[in-house]
mmCIF file of C-alpha atoms in Angstrom:
data_model
loop_
_atom_site.group_PDB
_atom_site.id
_atom_site.type_symbol
_atom_site.label_atom_id
_atom_site.label_comp_id
_atom_site.label_asym_id
_atom_site.label_seq_id
_atom_site.Cartn_x
_atom_site.Cartn_y
_atom_site.Cartn_z
ATOM 1 C CA MET A 1022 44.344 50.044 62.933
ATOM 2 C CA ASN A 1023 44.582 49.922 59.173
ATOM 3 C CA GLN A 1024 48.233 48.977 59.361
ATOM 4 C CA SER A 1025 47.421 46.146 61.773
ATOM 5 C CA GLU A 1026 44.638 44.899 59.495
ATOM 6 C CA SER A 1027 46.924 44.894 56.475
ATOM 7 C CA SER A 1028 49.635 43.154 58.491
ATOM 8 C CA ASN A 1029 47.119 40.485 59.530
ATOM 9 C CA GLU A 1030 46.132 40.043 55.910
ATOM 10 C CA GLU A 1031 49.772 39.593 54.909
ATOM 11 C CA LEU A 1032 50.288 37.020 57.647
ATOM 12 C CA GLN A 1033 47.130 35.105 56.786
ATOM 13 C CA PRO A 1034 48.858 32.616 54.424
ATOM 14 C CA ILE A 1035 51.266 31.702 57.244
ATOM 15 C CA ALA A 1036 48.364 31.182 59.628
ATOM 16 C CA ASP A 1037 46.653 29.014 57.018
ATOM 17 C CA ILE A 1038 49.560 26.589 56.823
ATOM 18 C CA ASP A 1039 48.445 23.247 58.188
ATOM 19 C CA PRO A 1040 50.854 22.436 61.074
ATOM 20 C CA LEU A 1041 50.066 18.732 60.796
ATOM 21 C CA ILE A 1042 51.450 18.623 57.256
ATOM 22 C CA HIS A 1043 54.185 21.193 57.837
ATOM 23 C CA ALA A 1044 56.270 18.807 59.993
ATOM 24 C CA PRO A 1045 59.059 17.551 57.664
ATOM 25 C CA THR A 1046 58.415 13.861 58.325
ATOM 26 C CA ARG A 1047 54.703 14.074 57.595
ATOM 27 C CA LEU A 1048 55.271 16.415 54.658
ATOM 28 C CA LYS A 1049 57.531 13.768 53.145
ATOM 29 C CA ILE A 1050 54.869 11.099 53.608
ATOM 30 C CA MET A 1051 52.117 13.331 52.221
ATOM 31 C CA ALA A 1052 54.268 14.367 49.233
ATOM 32 C CA TYR A 1053 54.979 10.743 48.299
ATOM 33 C CA LEU A 1054 51.368 9.713 48.737
ATOM 34 C CA SER A 1055 50.153 12.648 46.655
ATOM 35 C CA ILE A 1056 52.078 11.472 43.580
ATOM 36 C CA VAL A 1057 50.834 7.879 43.678
ATOM 37 C CA GLU A 1058 47.462 6.240 43.929
ATOM 38 C CA SER A 1059 48.507 4.004 46.807
ATOM 39 C CA ALA A 1060 51.662 2.525 48.313
ATOM 40 C CA ASP A 1061 52.427 -0.051 50.928
ATOM 41 C CA PHE A 1062 54.280 0.428 54.188
ATOM 42 C CA THR A 1063 57.590 -1.004 52.903
ATOM 43 C CA PHE A 1064 57.614 1.250 49.847
ATOM 44 C CA LEU A 1065 56.944 4.370 51.914
ATOM 45 C CA MET A 1066 59.636 3.350 54.379
ATOM 46 C CA ASN A 1067 62.169 2.865 51.564
ATOM 47 C CA GLN A 1068 61.310 6.101 49.795
ATOM 48 C CA THR A 1069 61.107 8.366 52.820
ATOM 49 C CA GLY A 1070 64.049 6.789 54.646
ATOM 50 C CA LEU A 1071 62.038 6.727 57.876
ATOM 51 C CA THR A 1072 62.259 3.958 60.417
ATOM 52 C CA ARG A 1073 59.369 1.551 60.884
ATOM 53 C CA GLY A 1074 58.368 3.129 64.213
ATOM 54 C CA ASN A 1075 58.634 6.724 63.035
ATOM 55 C CA LEU A 1076 56.607 6.046 59.908
ATOM 56 C CA SER A 1077 54.004 4.137 61.886
ATOM 57 C CA VAL A 1078 53.522 6.935 64.445
ATOM 58 C CA ASN A 1079 53.247 9.663 61.804
ATOM 59 C CA LEU A 1080 50.894 7.623 59.643
ATOM 60 C CA ARG A 1081 48.614 7.183 62.623
ATOM 61 C CA LYS A 1082 48.557 10.958 63.163
ATOM 62 C CA LEU A 1083 47.666 11.501 59.517
ATOM 63 C CA GLU A 1084 45.030 8.779 59.702
ATOM 64 C CA ASP A 1085 43.507 10.366 62.813
ATOM 65 C CA ALA A 1086 43.280 13.650 60.922
ATOM 66 C CA GLY A 1087 41.476 11.847 58.111
ATOM 67 C CA TYR A 1088 44.244 12.569 55.601
ATOM 68 C CA VAL A 1089 45.219 8.974 54.867
ATOM 69 C CA SER A 1090 43.418 5.686 54.818
ATOM 70 C CA ILE A 1091 45.253 2.557 55.913
ATOM 71 C CA LYS A 1092 43.970 -0.792 54.780
ATOM 72 C CA LYS A 1093 45.472 -4.138 55.695
ATOM 73 C CA GLU A 1094 45.140 -6.952 53.235
ATOM 74 C CA PHE A 1095 46.722 -10.297 52.414
ATOM 75 C CA VAL A 1096 48.436 -10.901 49.065
ATOM 76 C CA ASP A 1097 49.610 -14.505 48.621
ATOM 77 C CA ARG A 1098 49.195 -14.943 52.377
ATOM 78 C CA ILE A 1099 51.631 -12.082 53.022
ATOM 79 C CA PRO A 1100 50.203 -9.123 54.955
ATOM 80 C CA ARG A 1101 50.316 -5.812 53.096
ATOM 81 C CA THR A 1102 49.477 -2.433 54.602
ATOM 82 C CA LEU A 1103 48.125 -0.303 51.794
ATOM 83 C CA ILE A 1104 48.149 3.451 52.356
ATOM 84 C CA ARG A 1105 46.469 6.110 50.260
ATOM 85 C CA LEU A 1106 45.526 9.757 50.582
ATOM 86 C CA THR A 1107 41.868 10.395 51.227
ATOM 87 C CA ASP A 1108 40.060 13.131 49.283
ATOM 88 C CA GLU A 1109 40.454 15.290 52.369
ATOM 89 C CA GLY A 1110 44.185 14.546 52.407
ATOM 90 C CA ARG A 1111 44.580 15.463 48.737
ATOM 91 C CA GLN A 1112 42.721 18.695 49.375
ATOM 92 C CA ALA A 1113 44.925 19.396 52.406
ATOM 93 C CA ILE A 1114 48.223 18.905 50.562
ATOM 94 C CA GLN A 1115 46.935 21.010 47.671
ATOM 95 C CA SER A 1116 45.977 23.835 50.054
ATOM 96 C CA TYR A 1117 49.336 23.473 51.806
ATOM 97 C CA ARG A 1118 51.183 23.879 48.505
ATOM 98 C CA GLU A 1119 49.129 26.929 47.577
ATOM 99 C CA ASN A 1120 49.633 28.543 50.978
ATOM 100 C CA MET A 1121 53.362 27.859 50.930
ATOM 101 C CA GLN A 1122 53.570 29.398 47.473
ATOM 102 C CA LEU A 1123 51.777 32.506 48.775
ATOM 103 C CA VAL A 1124 54.127 32.746 51.761
ATOM 104 C CA LEU A 1125 57.193 32.368 49.547
ATOM 105 C CA ASN A 1126 55.852 34.941 47.121
ATOM 106 C CA GLU A 1127 55.331 37.333 50.045
ATOM 107 C CA LEU A 1128 58.847 36.719 51.359
ATOM 108 C CA LEU A 1129 60.418 37.125 47.958
ATOM 109 C CA GLY A 1130 58.268 40.177 47.300
ATOM 110 C CA GLU A 1131 56.775 38.752 44.087
ATOM 111 C CA MET B 63 55.314 26.364 38.901
ATOM 112 C CA SER B 64 58.562 25.294 40.566
ATOM 113 C CA GLN B 65 56.558 23.306 43.144
ATOM 114 C CA ASP B 66 54.856 21.466 40.276
ATOM 115 C CA GLN B 67 58.270 20.708 38.814
ATOM 116 C CA ASP B 68 59.483 19.435 42.178
ATOM 117 C CA PHE B 69 56.479 17.122 42.451
ATOM 118 C CA LYS B 70 57.010 15.969 38.859
ATOM 119 C CA LYS B 71 60.654 15.206 39.679
ATOM 120 C CA LEU B 72 59.609 13.342 42.807
ATOM 121 C CA GLN B 73 57.138 11.330 40.759
ATOM 122 C CA GLN B 74 59.805 10.498 38.165
ATOM 123 C CA ARG B 75 62.258 9.482 40.894
ATOM 124 C CA THR B 76 59.603 7.192 42.357
ATOM 125 C CA TYR B 77 58.946 5.639 38.937
ATOM 126 C CA ALA B 78 62.658 5.127 38.328
ATOM 127 C CA SER B 79 63.042 3.640 41.800
ATOM 128 C CA PHE B 80 60.258 1.105 41.220
ATOM 129 C CA HIS B 81 61.838 0.092 37.901
ATOM 130 C CA GLN B 82 65.436 -0.088 39.160
ATOM 131 C CA ASP B 83 65.099 -3.909 39.075
ATOM 132 C CA GLY B 84 65.607 -3.956 35.284
ATOM 133 C CA LEU B 85 62.676 -6.341 34.789
ATOM 134 C CA ILE B 86 61.044 -4.124 32.181
ATOM 135 C CA ASP B 87 64.365 -3.905 30.286
ATOM 136 C CA MET B 88 64.711 -7.691 30.344
ATOM 137 C CA ILE B 89 61.226 -8.153 28.906
ATOM 138 C CA ILE B 90 61.716 -5.539 26.155
ATOM 139 C CA GLY B 91 65.194 -6.912 25.325
ATOM 140 C CA TRP B 92 63.836 -10.456 25.151
ATOM 141 C CA ALA B 93 61.000 -9.327 22.851
ATOM 142 C CA ILE B 94 63.498 -7.679 20.468
ATOM 143 C CA VAL B 95 65.677 -10.809 20.561
ATOM 144 C CA GLY B 96 62.568 -12.861 19.704
ATOM 145 C CA PHE B 97 61.888 -10.487 16.790
ATOM 146 C CA GLY B 98 65.502 -10.933 15.609
ATOM 147 C CA ILE B 99 65.346 -14.752 15.791
ATOM 148 C CA ASN B 100 62.028 -14.611 13.947
ATOM 149 C CA MET B 101 63.740 -12.601 11.192
ATOM 150 C CA ALA B 102 66.738 -14.954 11.066
ATOM 151 C CA LEU B 103 64.785 -18.206 10.967
ATOM 152 C CA ASP B 104 61.626 -16.838 9.369
ATOM 153 C CA ASN B 105 59.610 -18.574 12.059
ATOM 154 C CA SER B 106 56.911 -16.470 13.702
ATOM 155 C CA ALA B 107 56.833 -18.798 16.739
ATOM 156 C CA PHE B 108 59.844 -16.847 18.030
ATOM 157 C CA LEU B 109 57.914 -13.609 17.730
ATOM 158 C CA PHE B 110 55.306 -15.135 20.029
ATOM 159 C CA LEU B 111 58.001 -16.490 22.370
ATOM 160 C CA GLY B 112 59.557 -13.035 22.459
ATOM 161 C CA TRP B 113 56.389 -11.436 23.828
ATOM 162 C CA LEU B 114 55.458 -14.345 26.093
ATOM 163 C CA PRO B 115 57.374 -13.031 29.182
ATOM 164 C CA ILE B 116 54.935 -10.082 29.376
ATOM 165 C CA VAL B 117 52.492 -12.544 30.933
ATOM 166 C CA PHE B 118 54.989 -13.123 33.750
ATOM 167 C CA TYR B 119 55.777 -9.440 34.362
ATOM 168 C CA VAL B 120 53.292 -8.847 37.191
ATOM 169 C CA PRO B 121 53.891 -12.207 38.963
ATOM 170 C CA ILE B 122 57.696 -11.680 38.858
ATOM 171 C CA LYS B 123 57.315 -8.074 40.045
ATOM 172 C CA ASN B 124 55.164 -9.278 42.943
ATOM 173 C CA ARG B 125 57.534 -12.110 43.845
ATOM 174 C CA VAL B 126 60.925 -10.390 43.379
ATOM 175 C CA THR B 127 60.531 -6.614 43.575
ATOM 176 C CA VAL B 128 57.624 -5.978 45.935
ATOM 177 C CA PRO B 129 59.000 -8.010 48.881
ATOM 178 C CA ARG B 130 62.244 -6.013 48.632
ATOM 179 C CA ILE B 131 61.206 -2.418 48.043
ATOM 180 C CA GLY B 132 57.456 -2.534 48.547
ATOM 181 C CA TYR B 133 54.391 -2.052 46.421
ATOM 182 C CA VAL B 134 53.192 1.131 44.744
ATOM 183 C CA LYS B 135 50.343 1.875 42.407
ATOM 184 C CA PHE B 136 50.941 4.945 40.283
ATOM 185 C CA SER B 137 48.187 7.389 39.457
ATOM 186 C CA SER B 138 46.098 6.429 36.468
ATOM 187 C CA SER B 139 46.701 9.795 34.724
ATOM 188 C CA ASN B 140 50.374 8.973 34.143
ATOM 189 C CA SER B 141 49.628 5.411 33.092
ATOM 190 C CA LEU B 142 47.116 6.883 30.648
ATOM 191 C CA LEU B 143 49.778 9.239 29.271
ATOM 192 C CA ILE B 144 52.207 6.349 28.693
ATOM 193 C CA GLY B 145 49.351 4.350 27.158
ATOM 194 C CA ILE B 146 48.549 7.180 24.745
ATOM 195 C CA VAL B 147 52.222 7.522 23.698
ATOM 196 C CA LEU B 148 52.483 3.774 23.072
ATOM 197 C CA ALA B 149 49.092 3.599 21.318
ATOM 198 C CA ILE B 150 50.107 6.381 18.884
ATOM 199 C CA LEU B 151 53.333 4.507 18.120
ATOM 200 C CA LEU B 152 51.443 1.242 17.644
ATOM 201 C CA VAL B 153 49.089 2.927 15.183
ATOM 202 C CA LEU B 154 52.099 4.374 13.310
ATOM 203 C CA LEU B 155 53.817 0.963 13.247
ATOM 204 C CA LEU B 156 50.647 -0.693 11.968
ATOM 205 C CA GLY B 157 50.296 2.057 9.370
ATOM 206 C CA ILE B 158 53.809 1.409 8.093
ATOM 207 C CA PHE B 159 53.214 -2.344 8.143
ATOM 208 C CA ILE B 160 50.034 -1.970 6.065
ATOM 209 C CA LEU B 161 51.844 0.413 3.696
ATOM 210 C CA LEU B 162 54.587 -2.194 3.265
ATOM 211 C CA ILE B 163 52.072 -4.878 2.366
ATOM 212 C CA VAL B 164 49.710 -2.911 0.137
ATOM 213 C CA GLY B 165 52.093 -0.009 -0.420
ATOM 214 C CA PRO B 166 53.203 -0.705 -3.967
ATOM 215 C CA HIS B 167 49.648 -0.054 -5.154
ATOM 216 C CA LEU B 168 48.980 2.974 -2.980
ATOM 217 C CA ILE B 169 52.193 4.971 -2.771
ATOM 218 C CA PRO B 170 54.687 6.186 -5.380
ATOM 219 C CA ALA B 171 57.235 3.555 -6.471
ATOM 220 C CA GLN B 172 60.164 5.631 -5.148
ATOM 221 C CA LEU B 173 58.668 5.828 -1.680
ATOM 222 C CA SER B 174 57.826 2.144 -1.756
ATOM 223 C CA GLU B 175 61.464 1.334 -2.614
ATOM 224 C CA TRP B 176 62.684 3.562 0.204
ATOM 225 C CA PHE B 177 60.314 1.803 2.611
ATOM 226 C CA SER B 178 61.488 -1.669 1.615
ATOM 227 C CA GLU B 179 65.141 -0.642 2.027
ATOM 228 C CA TYR B 180 64.881 1.339 5.251
ATOM 229 C CA TYR B 181 61.772 -0.095 6.906
ATOM 230 C CA LEU B 182 63.802 -1.332 9.890
ATOM 231 C CA LEU B 183 65.285 2.111 10.430
ATOM 232 C CA LEU B 184 61.759 3.515 10.408
ATOM 233 C CA PHE B 185 60.544 0.806 12.813
ATOM 234 C CA GLY B 186 63.595 1.360 15.010
ATOM 235 C CA SER B 187 63.037 5.128 15.056
ATOM 236 C CA LEU B 188 59.413 4.678 16.103
ATOM 237 C CA VAL B 189 60.346 2.208 18.836
ATOM 238 C CA GLY B 190 63.103 4.664 19.829
ATOM 239 C CA LEU B 191 60.490 7.421 20.041
ATOM 240 C CA GLY B 192 58.472 5.110 22.286
ATOM 241 C CA PHE B 193 61.504 4.688 24.558
ATOM 242 C CA ALA B 194 62.134 8.442 24.620
ATOM 243 C CA GLY B 195 58.451 9.231 25.303
ATOM 244 C CA THR B 196 58.329 6.720 28.140
ATOM 245 C CA ALA B 197 61.583 8.116 29.556
ATOM 246 C CA LEU B 198 60.132 11.629 29.422
ATOM 247 C CA VAL B 199 57.025 10.632 31.363
ATOM 248 C CA THR B 200 58.595 8.199 33.833
ATOM 249 C CA GLY B 201 62.101 9.615 34.307
ATOM 250 C CA ILE B 202 63.742 6.230 33.596
ATOM 251 C CA SER B 203 66.756 7.861 31.976
ATOM 252 C CA ARG B 204 68.321 4.693 30.545
ATOM 253 C CA PHE B 205 65.375 4.557 28.101
ATOM 254 C CA TYR B 206 66.838 7.641 26.372
ATOM 255 C CA ALA B 207 70.041 5.652 25.866
ATOM 256 C CA TYR B 208 68.031 2.746 24.418
ATOM 257 C CA ALA B 209 66.305 5.124 21.990
ATOM 258 C CA VAL B 210 69.612 6.474 20.688
ATOM 259 C CA MET B 211 71.308 3.062 20.723
ATOM 260 C CA LEU B 212 68.508 1.404 18.752
ATOM 261 C CA VAL B 213 68.578 3.966 15.966
ATOM 262 C CA LEU B 214 72.397 4.027 15.848
ATOM 263 C CA ILE B 215 72.723 0.218 15.710
ATOM 264 C CA ILE B 216 70.147 -0.084 12.916
ATOM 265 C CA ALA B 217 71.679 2.813 10.952
ATOM 266 C CA ALA B 218 75.178 1.320 11.370
ATOM 267 C CA GLY B 219 73.868 -2.114 10.371
ATOM 268 C CA ILE B 220 72.341 -0.751 7.171
ATOM 269 C CA TRP B 221 75.418 1.361 6.421
ATOM 270 C CA LEU B 222 77.834 -1.564 6.988
ATOM 271 C CA ASN B 223 75.580 -3.969 5.073
ATOM 272 C CA ILE B 224 75.208 -6.316 8.042
ATOM 273 C CA PRO B 225 72.305 -8.801 7.725
ATOM 274 C CA ASP B 226 69.127 -7.398 9.357
ATOM 275 C CA PRO B 227 68.665 -10.096 12.045
ATOM 276 C CA ILE B 228 72.216 -9.580 13.357
ATOM 277 C CA TYR B 229 71.792 -5.944 14.343
ATOM 278 C CA VAL B 230 68.259 -6.486 15.622
ATOM 279 C CA LEU B 231 69.584 -9.315 17.808
ATOM 280 C CA THR B 232 72.506 -7.115 18.931
ATOM 281 C CA ALA B 233 70.145 -4.325 20.033
ATOM 282 C CA GLY B 234 67.869 -6.784 21.858
ATOM 283 C CA LEU B 235 70.772 -8.539 23.568
ATOM 284 C CA LEU B 236 72.261 -5.233 24.724
ATOM 285 C CA ILE B 237 68.970 -4.202 26.356
ATOM 286 C CA LEU B 238 68.613 -7.691 27.839
ATOM 287 C CA VAL B 239 72.139 -7.541 29.311
ATOM 288 C CA VAL B 240 71.504 -4.088 30.799
ATOM 289 C CA GLY B 241 68.287 -5.463 32.323
ATOM 290 C CA ILE B 242 70.069 -8.484 33.801
ATOM 291 C CA THR B 243 72.823 -6.227 35.187
ATOM 292 C CA HIS B 244 70.198 -4.012 36.838
ATOM 293 C CA MET B 245 68.441 -7.060 38.265
ATOM 294 C CA VAL B 246 71.670 -8.464 39.745
ATOM 295 C CA ARG B 247 72.553 -5.067 41.228
ATOM 296 C CA PHE B 248 69.019 -4.721 42.597
ATOM 297 C CA LEU B 249 69.081 -8.163 44.226
ATOM 298 C CA ARG B 250 72.441 -7.380 45.841
ATOM 299 C CA LYS B 251 71.332 -3.948 47.022
ATOM 300 C CA HIS B 252 68.032 -5.200 48.430
ATOM 301 C CA PRO B 253 68.541 -8.665 49.855
ATOM 302 C CA LEU B 254 65.368 -10.336 51.037
ATOM 303 C CA THR B 255 65.406 -10.272 54.809
ATOM 304 C CA ASN B 256 62.719 -11.598 57.131
ATOM 305 C CA GLU B 257 61.901 -8.020 58.027
ATOM 306 C CA ALA B 258 61.558 -6.919 54.377
ATOM 307 C CA GLY B 259 58.886 -9.503 53.733
ATOM 308 C CA VAL B 260 56.795 -8.327 56.661
ATOM 309 C CA ASN B 261 54.740 -5.393 55.571
ATOM 310 C CA GLU B 262 53.112 -4.347 58.768
ATOM 311 C CA SER B 263 52.770 -0.894 60.181
ATOM 312 C CA GLU B 264 52.844 -2.083 63.742
#
């Protein structure tokens, strides 16, 4: 019983990892957005190396989760899709980093 | 700790990527060239002309760079850090400038003589520190080269007894040429296609 409880405790950081962010494509997007205030669709596409369709689908998933906000605007009559992390998204990526650090520490026995 | 470093590296790579167009280099180079012409002709209009392109920085960035690689707004904390570095250097430059004007009455004669002989080396070193500080924060590594090059060119100019405006112009032109080279490379690497101009997610 005690052993199982302690095992559950050890595995808790893994269970706490947000699967939505853990997917490599979305992690890339979240990582880039976390280091800037906002970026447009073209910039994210260039930096992440994702295709238009792939980026669009994953951004929608992140938007549905409330992690990013997507705003369309016109600059000099050219449409620009401005993407930024919401407060919830910033919190989520921060928690993800902390949990991953815990998991790695566990694995490395630190 | 290592995760923080990874994010810092990612941030620096993003900065460097947004400034791969060489526009910032062209503007700084042009400003130094303007300073050099001002020294050569003793006409402060060139100093003004040297800094004039700053006004066009954002419009050019929006017209040339953004349609090709997209738009990004960096977090204000980093911009603040760069601002602080540059503000400290500006205060130091102004301090030296004031010392040069009223110096003879305020500082020992020996120091005043040293200032009047090596003031450009001092200016160059401070501007070089500005380049190095900006490179440290943004990861634009060629700014380290500018820092070293600026100090070396001024020191060599003084040592070889070359007239001041010549080596200031040389330093400015070198930075300008590097900027133009980066711009040409950038335009070739990122040609403007119909698709690049469209910034839609769906």
